[in-house]
mmCIF file of C-alpha atoms and ligand atoms in Angstrom:
data_model
loop_
_atom_site.group_PDB
_atom_site.id
_atom_site.type_symbol
_atom_site.label_atom_id
_atom_site.label_comp_id
_atom_site.label_asym_id
_atom_site.label_seq_id
_atom_site.Cartn_x
_atom_site.Cartn_y
_atom_site.Cartn_z
ATOM 1 C CA MET A 1 115.019 67.202 142.684
ATOM 2 C CA SER A 2 115.896 68.907 146.485
ATOM 3 C CA ASP A 3 118.119 71.210 144.367
ATOM 4 C CA VAL A 4 115.379 72.758 142.231
ATOM 5 C CA THR A 5 113.935 75.922 143.613
ATOM 6 C CA ILE A 6 110.750 77.549 142.685
ATOM 7 C CA ARG A 7 110.293 81.248 142.382
ATOM 8 C CA PRO A 8 107.767 83.895 141.064
ATOM 9 C CA ILE A 9 108.480 85.358 137.237
ATOM 10 C CA ARG A 10 109.141 89.018 137.669
ATOM 11 C CA VAL A 11 107.784 91.208 134.688
ATOM 12 C CA PRO A 12 109.976 93.748 133.876
ATOM 13 C CA PRO A 13 108.981 97.369 132.931
ATOM 14 C CA SER A 14 110.849 97.405 129.807
ATOM 15 C CA MET A 15 113.078 95.230 127.594
ATOM 16 C CA ASP A 16 116.356 97.030 129.202
ATOM 17 C CA ALA A 17 115.166 95.987 132.627
ATOM 18 C CA PRO A 18 117.363 93.294 134.354
ATOM 19 C CA GLU A 19 114.074 91.155 135.118
ATOM 20 C CA ILE A 20 113.724 90.444 131.273
ATOM 21 C CA VAL A 21 116.143 87.216 131.540
ATOM 22 C CA ASP A 22 112.891 85.768 133.392
ATOM 23 C CA LEU A 23 110.780 86.164 130.231
ATOM 24 C CA GLU A 24 113.482 85.420 127.945
ATOM 25 C CA ALA A 25 113.914 81.980 129.808
ATOM 26 C CA LEU A 26 110.061 81.523 129.559
ATOM 27 C CA ARG A 27 110.221 82.315 125.838
ATOM 28 C CA GLN A 28 112.976 79.784 125.080
ATOM 29 C CA LEU A 29 111.544 77.051 127.097
ATOM 30 C CA ARG A 30 107.985 78.032 125.208
ATOM 31 C CA ASN A 31 109.630 78.446 121.584
ATOM 32 C CA ALA A 32 111.607 75.078 122.033
ATOM 33 C CA HIS A 33 108.174 73.125 122.889
ATOM 34 C CA ALA A 34 106.221 74.925 119.951
ATOM 35 C CA ARG A 35 109.034 73.693 117.753
ATOM 36 C CA GLN A 36 109.111 70.229 119.054
ATOM 37 C CA VAL A 37 105.266 70.026 118.477
ATOM 38 C CA HIS A 38 105.298 71.794 115.070
ATOM 39 C CA GLY A 39 108.198 70.799 113.624
ATOM 40 C CA SER A 40 108.949 74.554 112.571
ATOM 41 C CA SER A 41 109.673 78.123 114.078
ATOM 42 C CA ALA A 42 106.255 79.066 112.785
ATOM 43 C CA TYR A 43 104.818 79.628 116.224
ATOM 44 C CA ASP A 44 107.719 81.187 117.676
ATOM 45 C CA LEU A 45 107.200 84.199 119.842
ATOM 46 C CA THR A 46 109.752 87.228 119.920
ATOM 47 C CA LEU A 47 110.952 88.766 123.228
ATOM 48 C CA PRO A 48 108.860 92.165 122.648
ATOM 49 C CA GLN A 49 105.763 89.793 122.186
ATOM 50 C CA VAL A 50 106.091 88.071 125.330
ATOM 51 C CA LEU A 51 106.733 91.260 127.165
ATOM 52 C CA ALA A 52 103.818 92.944 125.702
ATOM 53 C CA ALA A 53 101.471 89.785 126.541
ATOM 54 C CA TRP A 54 102.939 89.697 130.288
ATOM 55 C CA GLN A 55 102.705 93.582 130.547
ATOM 56 C CA ASP A 56 98.979 93.748 129.667
ATOM 57 C CA GLN A 57 97.229 91.570 131.790
ATOM 58 C CA ALA A 58 93.772 93.520 131.137
ATOM 59 C CA ASP A 59 91.698 90.451 130.005
ATOM 60 C CA ARG A 60 93.641 87.756 131.430
ATOM 61 C CA THR A 61 95.780 87.826 134.355
ATOM 62 C CA VAL A 62 98.811 85.523 134.496
ATOM 63 C CA ILE A 63 100.821 84.507 137.435
ATOM 64 C CA GLY A 64 104.036 82.674 136.612
ATOM 65 C CA ARG A 65 106.777 80.579 138.515
ATOM 66 C CA LEU A 66 110.495 79.422 137.442
ATOM 67 C CA ALA A 67 111.857 76.071 138.678
ATOM 68 C CA GLU A 68 115.689 76.864 138.914
ATOM 69 C CA ARG A 69 118.334 74.519 139.252
ATOM 70 C CA ASN A 70 122.316 75.751 139.629
ATOM 71 C CA GLY A 71 121.059 79.126 138.231
ATOM 72 C CA LEU A 72 119.342 77.439 135.165
ATOM 73 C CA VAL A 73 115.357 77.701 134.506
ATOM 74 C CA VAL A 74 114.624 74.299 133.968
ATOM 75 C CA GLY A 75 110.823 74.762 133.702
ATOM 76 C CA THR A 76 107.939 77.254 133.820
ATOM 77 C CA VAL A 77 104.456 77.256 134.527
ATOM 78 C CA GLY A 78 102.024 80.031 134.094
ATOM 79 C CA VAL A 79 98.326 80.442 135.619
ATOM 80 C CA ASP A 80 95.906 82.469 133.664
ATOM 81 C CA TYR A 81 92.529 83.585 134.786
ATOM 82 C CA LEU A 82 89.827 86.146 133.760
ATOM 83 C CA PRO A 83 90.047 89.223 136.390
ATOM 84 C CA ASP A 84 86.543 88.447 137.320
ATOM 85 C CA ALA A 85 85.398 87.444 140.724
ATOM 86 C CA GLN A 86 82.345 85.319 139.512
ATOM 87 C CA SER A 87 84.884 83.166 137.374
ATOM 88 C CA ARG A 88 86.035 79.743 138.438
ATOM 89 C CA THR A 89 88.079 78.824 135.806
ATOM 90 C CA ALA A 90 92.073 79.279 135.214
ATOM 91 C CA GLY A 91 94.271 78.018 132.493
ATOM 92 C CA VAL A 92 97.605 76.248 133.144
ATOM 93 C CA MET A 93 100.727 75.641 131.266
ATOM 94 C CA VAL A 94 103.553 73.695 132.408
ATOM 95 C CA ARG A 95 106.935 73.105 130.455
ATOM 96 C CA VAL A 96 110.032 71.361 131.669
ATOM 97 C CA ARG A 97 113.195 71.480 129.611
ATOM 98 C CA GLU A 98 113.900 68.404 127.819
ATOM 99 C CA GLU A 99 116.956 66.982 129.659
ATOM 100 C CA HIS A 100 115.392 67.672 132.890
ATOM 101 C CA ARG A 101 112.248 65.616 132.769
ATOM 102 C CA ARG A 102 111.005 62.637 134.419
ATOM 103 C CA ARG A 103 112.339 64.178 137.483
ATOM 104 C CA GLY A 104 109.463 65.342 139.141
ATOM 105 C CA ILE A 105 109.771 68.758 138.076
ATOM 106 C CA GLY A 106 106.577 69.378 136.229
ATOM 107 C CA THR A 107 104.654 67.818 138.950
ATOM 108 C CA ARG A 108 106.359 70.338 141.543
ATOM 109 C CA LEU A 109 105.266 73.074 139.060
ATOM 110 C CA LEU A 110 101.722 71.964 138.407
ATOM 111 C CA ARG A 111 101.111 71.552 142.298
ATOM 112 C CA GLU A 112 102.406 75.183 142.840
ATOM 113 C CA ALA A 113 99.827 76.029 140.030
ATOM 114 C CA GLU A 114 96.708 74.282 141.387
ATOM 115 C CA GLY A 115 97.580 76.096 144.605
ATOM 116 C CA ILE A 116 97.574 79.434 142.978
ATOM 117 C CA ALA A 117 94.449 78.639 141.513
ATOM 118 C CA ALA A 118 92.852 77.428 144.758
ATOM 119 C CA ASP A 119 93.753 80.643 146.760
ATOM 120 C CA LEU A 120 92.015 82.578 143.751
ATOM 121 C CA GLY A 121 89.004 80.637 144.164
ATOM 122 C CA ARG A 122 89.429 79.171 140.871
ATOM 123 C CA SER A 123 88.429 75.553 141.255
ATOM 124 C CA VAL A 124 88.252 74.310 137.602
ATOM 125 C CA LEU A 125 91.657 73.899 136.049
ATOM 126 C CA GLN A 126 92.071 73.944 132.243
ATOM 127 C CA GLY A 127 95.106 72.791 129.775
ATOM 128 C CA TRP A 128 95.677 73.189 126.295
ATOM 129 C CA THR A 129 98.066 70.588 124.784
ATOM 130 C CA GLU A 130 99.724 69.966 121.382
ATOM 131 C CA HIS A 131 100.803 66.461 120.060
ATOM 132 C CA ARG A 132 102.708 65.078 117.241
ATOM 133 C CA HIS A 133 101.036 61.834 115.694
ATOM 134 C CA SER A 134 102.930 59.164 116.761
ATOM 135 C CA GLY A 135 100.893 56.250 115.471
ATOM 136 C CA GLY A 136 100.893 54.578 119.176
ATOM 137 C CA ALA A 137 98.474 54.178 121.777
ATOM 138 C CA SER A 138 96.026 57.056 122.241
ATOM 139 C CA VAL A 139 93.789 59.031 124.634
ATOM 140 C CA GLY A 140 89.999 59.686 123.400
ATOM 141 C CA ALA A 141 88.146 62.834 124.210
ATOM 142 C CA SER A 142 84.992 62.514 126.512
ATOM 143 C CA THR A 143 83.061 64.267 123.588
ATOM 144 C CA GLY A 144 83.492 60.509 121.827
ATOM 145 C CA PHE A 145 85.069 62.498 118.857
ATOM 146 C CA GLY A 146 88.834 62.417 118.354
ATOM 147 C CA ALA A 147 92.350 61.189 120.254
ATOM 148 C CA VAL A 148 95.728 62.422 121.141
ATOM 149 C CA PRO A 149 98.872 60.136 121.354
ATOM 150 C CA ARG A 150 99.500 58.990 124.959
ATOM 151 C CA ASP A 151 102.801 60.870 124.951
ATOM 152 C CA ALA A 152 104.523 62.411 127.826
ATOM 153 C CA THR A 153 102.264 65.255 127.844
ATOM 154 C CA ALA A 154 99.046 63.155 127.913
ATOM 155 C CA ALA A 155 100.360 60.681 130.418
ATOM 156 C CA PHE A 156 101.331 63.577 132.900
ATOM 157 C CA ALA A 157 97.836 65.224 132.415
ATOM 158 C CA LEU A 158 95.965 61.767 132.938
ATOM 159 C CA MET A 159 98.395 60.866 136.219
ATOM 160 C CA HIS A 160 97.497 64.493 137.381
ATOM 161 C CA GLY A 161 93.864 63.619 137.382
ATOM 162 C CA TYR A 162 92.969 65.759 134.232
ATOM 163 C CA ARG A 163 90.346 64.471 131.863
ATOM 164 C CA LEU A 164 90.314 65.119 128.091
ATOM 165 C CA GLU A 165 87.210 66.830 127.047
ATOM 166 C CA GLN A 166 87.951 67.884 123.696
ATOM 167 C CA VAL A 167 90.069 67.088 120.686
ATOM 168 C CA TYR A 168 90.950 69.523 118.183
ATOM 169 C CA ARG A 169 92.169 68.748 114.757
ATOM 170 C CA GLN A 170 94.942 70.993 113.081
ATOM 171 C CA SER A 171 94.611 71.198 109.601
ATOM 172 C CA THR A 172 96.560 72.944 106.821
ATOM 173 C CA LEU A 173 95.302 74.073 103.271
ATOM 174 C CA ASP A 174 97.899 74.341 100.220
ATOM 175 C CA LEU A 175 97.029 77.715 98.741
ATOM 176 C CA THR A 176 99.280 77.185 95.725
ATOM 177 C CA ALA A 177 97.543 74.124 94.647
ATOM 178 C CA THR A 178 93.698 75.223 95.630
ATOM 179 C CA ALA A 179 92.899 78.928 94.213
ATOM 180 C CA SER A 180 90.437 77.840 91.507
ATOM 181 C CA HIS A 181 88.925 75.507 93.912
ATOM 182 C CA THR A 182 88.180 77.942 96.479
ATOM 183 C CA ALA A 183 86.980 80.710 93.798
ATOM 184 C CA THR A 184 84.492 78.437 92.273
ATOM 185 C CA LEU A 185 83.386 77.094 96.183
ATOM 186 C CA GLY A 186 83.198 80.940 96.939
ATOM 187 C CA ALA A 187 81.033 82.047 93.934
ATOM 188 C CA ARG A 188 78.523 79.234 94.512
ATOM 189 C CA ALA A 189 78.349 80.023 98.170
ATOM 190 C CA ARG A 190 77.554 83.771 97.277
ATOM 191 C CA ALA A 191 75.034 82.839 94.950
ATOM 192 C CA HIS A 192 73.168 80.475 97.241
ATOM 193 C CA ALA A 193 73.237 83.059 100.113
ATOM 194 C CA GLY A 194 71.699 86.162 97.645
ATOM 195 C CA ASP A 195 71.265 89.712 97.223
ATOM 196 C CA ALA A 196 70.466 90.365 100.764
ATOM 197 C CA TYR A 197 74.267 89.681 101.788
ATOM 198 C CA ARG A 198 77.610 91.730 101.087
ATOM 199 C CA TYR A 199 81.176 90.509 101.727
ATOM 200 C CA VAL A 200 83.578 93.368 103.407
ATOM 201 C CA SER A 201 87.134 92.880 104.419
ATOM 202 C CA TRP A 202 89.829 94.838 106.131
ATOM 203 C CA LEU A 203 93.428 94.568 107.791
ATOM 204 C CA SER A 204 93.916 95.611 111.322
ATOM 205 C CA PRO A 205 93.695 98.017 112.867
ATOM 206 C CA THR A 206 90.263 97.741 112.881
ATOM 207 C CA PRO A 207 88.264 101.222 111.988
ATOM 208 C CA ALA A 208 86.232 102.437 115.012
ATOM 209 C CA ALA A 209 83.114 102.213 113.012
ATOM 210 C CA LEU A 210 83.741 98.495 112.696
ATOM 211 C CA ALA A 211 84.991 97.682 116.139
ATOM 212 C CA PRO A 212 81.836 97.166 118.096
ATOM 213 C CA ALA A 213 80.157 94.763 115.411
ATOM 214 C CA LEU A 214 83.438 92.840 115.527
ATOM 215 C CA ALA A 215 83.468 92.527 119.095
ATOM 216 C CA ASP A 216 79.852 91.340 119.237
ATOM 217 C CA LEU A 217 80.489 88.464 116.737
ATOM 218 C CA LYS A 218 83.680 87.722 118.634
ATOM 219 C CA SER A 219 81.675 87.447 121.730
ATOM 220 C CA ARG A 220 79.632 84.517 120.165
ATOM 221 C CA MET A 221 82.471 82.256 119.759
ATOM 222 C CA ALA A 222 82.372 81.262 123.508
ATOM 223 C CA THR A 223 78.776 80.574 123.521
ATOM 224 C CA ASP A 224 78.164 79.261 119.824
ATOM 225 C CA ALA A 225 81.552 77.024 119.204
ATOM 226 C CA PRO A 226 81.072 73.594 120.383
ATOM 227 C CA SER A 227 83.065 73.338 123.974
ATOM 228 C CA GLY A 228 82.043 69.491 125.018
ATOM 229 C CA ASN A 229 82.262 69.284 128.956
ATOM 230 C CA VAL A 230 84.786 72.328 128.997
ATOM 231 C CA ASP A 231 83.371 75.251 131.138
ATOM 232 C CA VAL A 232 84.158 78.346 128.752
ATOM 233 C CA GLU A 233 84.675 81.708 130.281
ATOM 234 C CA ASP A 234 85.803 84.313 128.080
ATOM 235 C CA GLY A 235 85.058 87.612 129.447
ATOM 236 C CA GLU A 236 83.375 90.655 127.861
ATOM 237 C CA TRP A 237 84.007 91.914 124.454
ATOM 238 C CA ASP A 238 84.003 95.445 123.486
ATOM 239 C CA ALA A 239 85.786 97.785 121.021
ATOM 240 C CA GLU A 240 88.922 98.421 123.608
ATOM 241 C CA ARG A 241 89.314 94.760 123.767
ATOM 242 C CA ILE A 242 89.669 94.544 120.118
ATOM 243 C CA ALA A 243 92.213 97.578 119.941
ATOM 244 C CA ARG A 244 94.079 95.716 122.862
ATOM 245 C CA ILE A 245 94.717 92.525 120.808
ATOM 246 C CA GLU A 246 95.815 94.584 117.720
ATOM 247 C CA ARG A 247 98.014 96.669 119.696
ATOM 248 C CA HIS A 248 99.888 93.243 120.835
ATOM 249 C CA ASP A 249 99.474 92.209 117.088
ATOM 250 C CA ALA A 250 101.660 95.235 116.103
ATOM 251 C CA VAL A 251 104.317 94.612 118.509
ATOM 252 C CA GLY A 252 105.177 91.206 116.951
ATOM 253 C CA GLY A 253 104.220 92.558 113.342
ATOM 254 C CA VAL A 254 101.463 90.097 113.179
ATOM 255 C CA ARG A 255 98.755 91.206 110.539
ATOM 256 C CA ARG A 256 95.240 90.412 110.857
ATOM 257 C CA LEU A 257 92.911 90.107 107.821
ATOM 258 C CA ILE A 258 89.403 90.314 109.035
ATOM 259 C CA GLY A 259 86.595 89.007 106.375
ATOM 260 C CA ALA A 260 82.892 89.405 107.208
ATOM 261 C CA VAL A 261 79.288 89.410 105.534
ATOM 262 C CA ARG A 262 76.785 91.940 106.047
ATOM 263 C CA HIS A 263 73.206 91.605 106.056
ATOM 264 C CA MET A 264 71.949 94.320 104.094
ATOM 265 C CA PRO A 265 68.515 95.071 105.463
ATOM 266 C CA SER A 266 69.417 95.134 108.789
ATOM 267 C CA GLY A 267 73.129 96.418 108.470
ATOM 268 C CA MET A 268 74.367 94.037 110.895
ATOM 269 C CA LEU A 269 77.577 91.946 110.301
ATOM 270 C CA VAL A 270 76.476 88.235 110.644
ATOM 271 C CA ALA A 271 79.543 86.108 109.452
ATOM 272 C CA LEU A 272 83.120 86.525 110.352
ATOM 273 C CA ASN A 273 86.436 85.003 109.343
ATOM 274 C CA GLU A 274 89.616 86.104 110.836
ATOM 275 C CA LEU A 275 93.217 85.271 109.461
ATOM 276 C CA ASN A 276 96.718 86.210 110.817
ATOM 277 C CA THR A 277 100.131 86.470 109.358
ATOM 278 C CA SER A 278 103.383 86.438 111.750
ATOM 279 C CA PRO A 279 106.995 87.265 110.685
ATOM 280 C CA ALA A 280 107.833 83.910 112.417
ATOM 281 C CA ASP A 281 106.875 82.101 108.937
ATOM 282 C CA PRO A 282 105.890 84.656 106.359
ATOM 283 C CA THR A 283 104.864 81.901 104.136
ATOM 284 C CA MET A 284 101.956 80.836 106.787
ATOM 285 C CA ALA A 285 98.606 82.189 107.922
ATOM 286 C CA HIS A 286 96.671 81.346 111.011
ATOM 287 C CA GLN A 287 93.256 80.762 110.597
ATOM 288 C CA ASN A 288 91.410 82.549 113.781
ATOM 289 C CA ASP A 289 87.686 82.566 114.362
ATOM 290 C CA THR A 290 84.923 81.624 112.173
ATOM 291 C CA LEU A 291 81.571 82.285 112.954
ATOM 292 C CA VAL A 292 78.051 82.570 111.275
ATOM 293 C CA ARG A 293 75.141 84.497 113.974
ATOM 294 C CA ALA A 294 72.525 81.735 114.598
ATOM 295 C CA GLU A 295 69.670 83.288 112.702
ATOM 296 C CA HIS A 296 71.621 83.317 109.489
ATOM 297 C CA ARG A 297 72.814 79.899 109.419
ATOM 298 C CA GLY A 298 72.146 77.437 106.536
ATOM 299 C CA ARG A 299 72.875 80.076 103.748
ATOM 300 C CA ARG A 300 76.190 79.144 102.876
ATOM 301 C CA LEU A 301 77.484 82.250 104.491
ATOM 302 C CA GLY A 302 80.403 80.249 106.428
ATOM 303 C CA MET A 303 81.630 78.769 103.033
ATOM 304 C CA TRP A 304 81.330 82.290 101.323
ATOM 305 C CA VAL A 305 83.305 84.477 104.422
ATOM 306 C CA LYS A 306 85.825 81.746 104.528
ATOM 307 C CA CYS A 307 86.548 81.522 100.773
ATOM 308 C CA ALA A 308 86.297 85.016 99.953
ATOM 309 C CA THR A 309 88.734 85.706 102.938
ATOM 310 C CA LEU A 310 91.251 83.027 101.538
ATOM 311 C CA ALA A 311 90.997 85.269 98.257
ATOM 312 C CA ARG A 312 91.743 88.284 99.887
ATOM 313 C CA LEU A 313 94.615 86.493 101.681
ATOM 314 C CA ARG A 314 96.133 85.842 98.203
ATOM 315 C CA GLU A 315 95.707 89.088 96.879
ATOM 316 C CA LEU A 316 97.451 91.033 99.992
ATOM 317 C CA PHE A 317 99.928 88.523 100.940
ATOM 318 C CA PRO A 318 100.987 86.517 98.002
ATOM 319 C CA GLN A 319 104.164 85.064 99.982
ATOM 320 C CA VAL A 320 101.620 83.229 102.044
ATOM 321 C CA THR A 321 101.459 79.541 100.620
ATOM 322 C CA ARG A 322 99.472 77.740 103.707
ATOM 323 C CA VAL A 323 97.034 78.252 106.139
ATOM 324 C CA GLU A 324 96.587 76.406 109.599
ATOM 325 C CA THR A 325 93.556 76.011 111.614
ATOM 326 C CA TYR A 326 92.156 74.516 114.642
ATOM 327 C CA ASN A 327 88.769 72.626 114.658
ATOM 328 C CA ALA A 328 87.135 70.576 117.308
ATOM 329 C CA GLU A 329 86.671 67.143 116.230
ATOM 330 C CA GLU A 330 82.693 67.112 116.634
ATOM 331 C CA ASN A 331 82.529 70.510 114.932
ATOM 332 C CA ARG A 332 81.043 68.810 111.823
ATOM 333 C CA PRO A 333 79.809 71.820 110.226
ATOM 334 C CA MET A 334 83.048 73.514 110.354
ATOM 335 C CA LEU A 335 84.878 70.566 109.208
ATOM 336 C CA ASP A 336 82.499 69.789 106.525
ATOM 337 C CA ILE A 337 83.524 73.539 105.052
ATOM 338 C CA ASN A 338 87.034 72.797 105.762
ATOM 339 C CA GLU A 339 87.576 69.586 104.181
ATOM 340 C CA ALA A 340 85.580 70.852 100.931
ATOM 341 C CA ILE A 341 87.929 73.607 100.456
ATOM 342 C CA GLY A 342 90.901 71.087 100.978
ATOM 343 C CA PHE A 343 92.408 71.253 104.361
ATOM 344 C CA THR A 344 93.829 68.132 105.564
ATOM 345 C CA PRO A 345 94.673 67.197 109.099
ATOM 346 C CA ILE A 346 98.314 67.309 110.304
ATOM 347 C CA SER A 347 98.219 66.903 114.133
ATOM 348 C CA SER A 348 96.038 67.268 117.140
ATOM 349 C CA ALA A 349 95.474 69.212 120.314
ATOM 350 C CA GLY A 350 93.530 68.548 123.566
ATOM 351 C CA GLU A 351 91.562 70.490 125.753
ATOM 352 C CA TRP A 352 91.950 69.052 129.574
ATOM 353 C CA GLN A 353 90.028 69.773 132.587
ATOM 354 C CA LYS A 354 90.171 69.185 136.310
ATOM 355 C CA ARG A 355 87.875 70.233 139.124
ATOM 356 C CA LEU A 356 89.732 70.503 142.155
ATOM 357 C CA SER A 357 87.717 69.201 145.270
HETATM 358 C C1 LIG B 1 104.570 67.094 130.563
HETATM 359 C C2 LIG B 1 105.699 67.698 131.211
HETATM 360 C C3 LIG B 1 105.373 69.162 131.780
HETATM 361 C C4 LIG B 1 106.014 66.897 132.289
HETATM 362 O O1 LIG B 1 107.216 67.239 133.047
HETATM 363 P P1 LIG B 1 107.986 66.113 133.887
HETATM 364 O O2 LIG B 1 108.928 67.207 134.738
HETATM 365 O O3 LIG B 1 108.917 65.488 133.098
HETATM 366 O O4 LIG B 1 106.882 65.563 134.929
HETATM 367 P P2 LIG B 1 107.131 64.659 136.043
HETATM 368 O O5 LIG B 1 108.743 64.382 135.996
HETATM 369 O O6 LIG B 1 106.669 65.521 137.459
HETATM 370 O O7 LIG B 1 106.184 63.300 135.606
HETATM 371 C C5 LIG B 1 105.193 63.070 136.659
HETATM 372 C C6 LIG B 1 104.629 61.811 135.887
HETATM 373 O O8 LIG B 1 104.002 62.036 134.842
HETATM 374 C C7 LIG B 1 103.923 60.988 133.954
HETATM 375 N N1 LIG B 1 104.627 61.198 132.639
HETATM 376 C C8 LIG B 1 105.686 62.114 132.541
HETATM 377 N N2 LIG B 1 106.285 62.183 131.334
HETATM 378 C C9 LIG B 1 106.045 60.964 130.911
HETATM 379 C C10 LIG B 1 106.570 60.208 129.762
HETATM 380 N N3 LIG B 1 107.568 60.496 128.947
HETATM 381 N N4 LIG B 1 105.783 59.015 129.584
HETATM 382 C C11 LIG B 1 105.120 58.499 130.226
HETATM 383 N N5 LIG B 1 104.476 59.102 131.616
HETATM 384 C C12 LIG B 1 105.072 60.340 131.822
HETATM 385 C C13 LIG B 1 104.522 59.935 134.715
HETATM 386 O O9 LIG B 1 103.311 59.187 135.503
HETATM 387 C C14 LIG B 1 105.331 60.604 135.615
HETATM 388 O O10 LIG B 1 105.547 60.083 136.749
HETATM 389 P P3 LIG B 1 106.868 58.926 137.037
HETATM 390 O O11 LIG B 1 108.147 59.685 136.343
HETATM 391 O O12 LIG B 1 106.870 58.603 138.431
HETATM 392 O O13 LIG B 1 106.540 57.731 136.194
HETATM 393 C C15 LIG B 1 107.116 67.574 130.227
HETATM 394 O O14 LIG B 1 107.034 66.957 129.523
HETATM 395 C C16 LIG B 1 106.721 68.774 129.018
HETATM 396 O O15 LIG B 1 107.480 69.990 129.389
HETATM 397 N N6 LIG B 1 106.161 68.779 128.124
HETATM 398 C C17 LIG B 1 106.094 69.868 126.875
HETATM 399 C C18 LIG B 1 105.056 70.733 127.728
HETATM 400 C C19 LIG B 1 103.734 70.206 127.863
HETATM 401 O O16 LIG B 1 103.109 69.596 127.188
HETATM 402 N N7 LIG B 1 103.158 70.584 128.900
HETATM 403 C C20 LIG B 1 101.913 70.317 129.568
HETATM 404 C C21 LIG B 1 100.710 71.461 128.836
HETATM 405 S S1 LIG B 1 100.077 71.955 130.272
#
């Protein structure tokens, strides 16, 4: 352990700069971990994507450390936080190369991260973990809904005083087997919603005229989606933030399909459903935000916006055969819709939190 040193991650100005090796090492650890939990390369990131995310820290600042042993990067940690003096939370992500685990490297990196957070005045640390179902012992969420396997990740988090505040279910939808079913559900939901509503959709980049309405809908995710005991801080949403996200998407060849429902009498967008495709696996789409404005719930707009956007996905991206999504286990309204559409659970993810004293 004494031969392991920890140093800051350097963010290079371009792909050609020598410091790019730091981000490449980080990317390799990240992708290896993603492949381990997902069993495929569908969640891989390219080096230009990682560089873009570290260079543009307008929405979340990231500080990183590398653990090195004999010149080899054996672990990484990142602390990310809102660039807002009022904010009290910080996200933390530790990864240790598989052959170097159980030697205290993760603990050293986590302590380093907690020190960085404390120095920044961030007293609530949060961690997102992903797990493969193992069938063995598990850890339940403090919400009472869902559990994650008691694997290395969970044991490490518990040992360091983190509490499992929420469990997310990862589910998949087989698009090849569900087209007519989704069409039927969508048509029924549309008829139920009535003539006051109209479905619209577009591909990123979001037209300037729609960006403020999209930002407003996305700002509601932080307040309206169930968050258990997690202190959610999401920052401000505006048209510039949408443009920044979509610029990052473009670097990685990510396409964003946005479906929305407009309330015709007021002209407002009142429901949202976003899907992404990525070159990492062109046969898969990732489900992002789904939301219906509180005043318009109970009219089956959630079912309609999801089914209509899945239909657009089929038309625009015929190579996509499945969609993956994450939902909080206590989010019954969303799970009801997804289960009716045909999503089935495949694994789980955890949202952990620790309050520094
Ligand atoms: C979680 C992770 C970072 C731990 O790194 P590590 O260097 O092996 O951790 P440490 O050696 O410091 O372990 C500290 C303690 O955590 C617990 N722990 C870690 N791995 C464990 C395992 N496989 N089984 C049971 N307990 C484990 C133990 O209590 C351990 O202390 P001990 O070895 O004295 O018994 C590493 O397994 C990893 O990279 N996992 C994939 C990425 C991830 O899930 N990161 C967490 C998200 S923030």
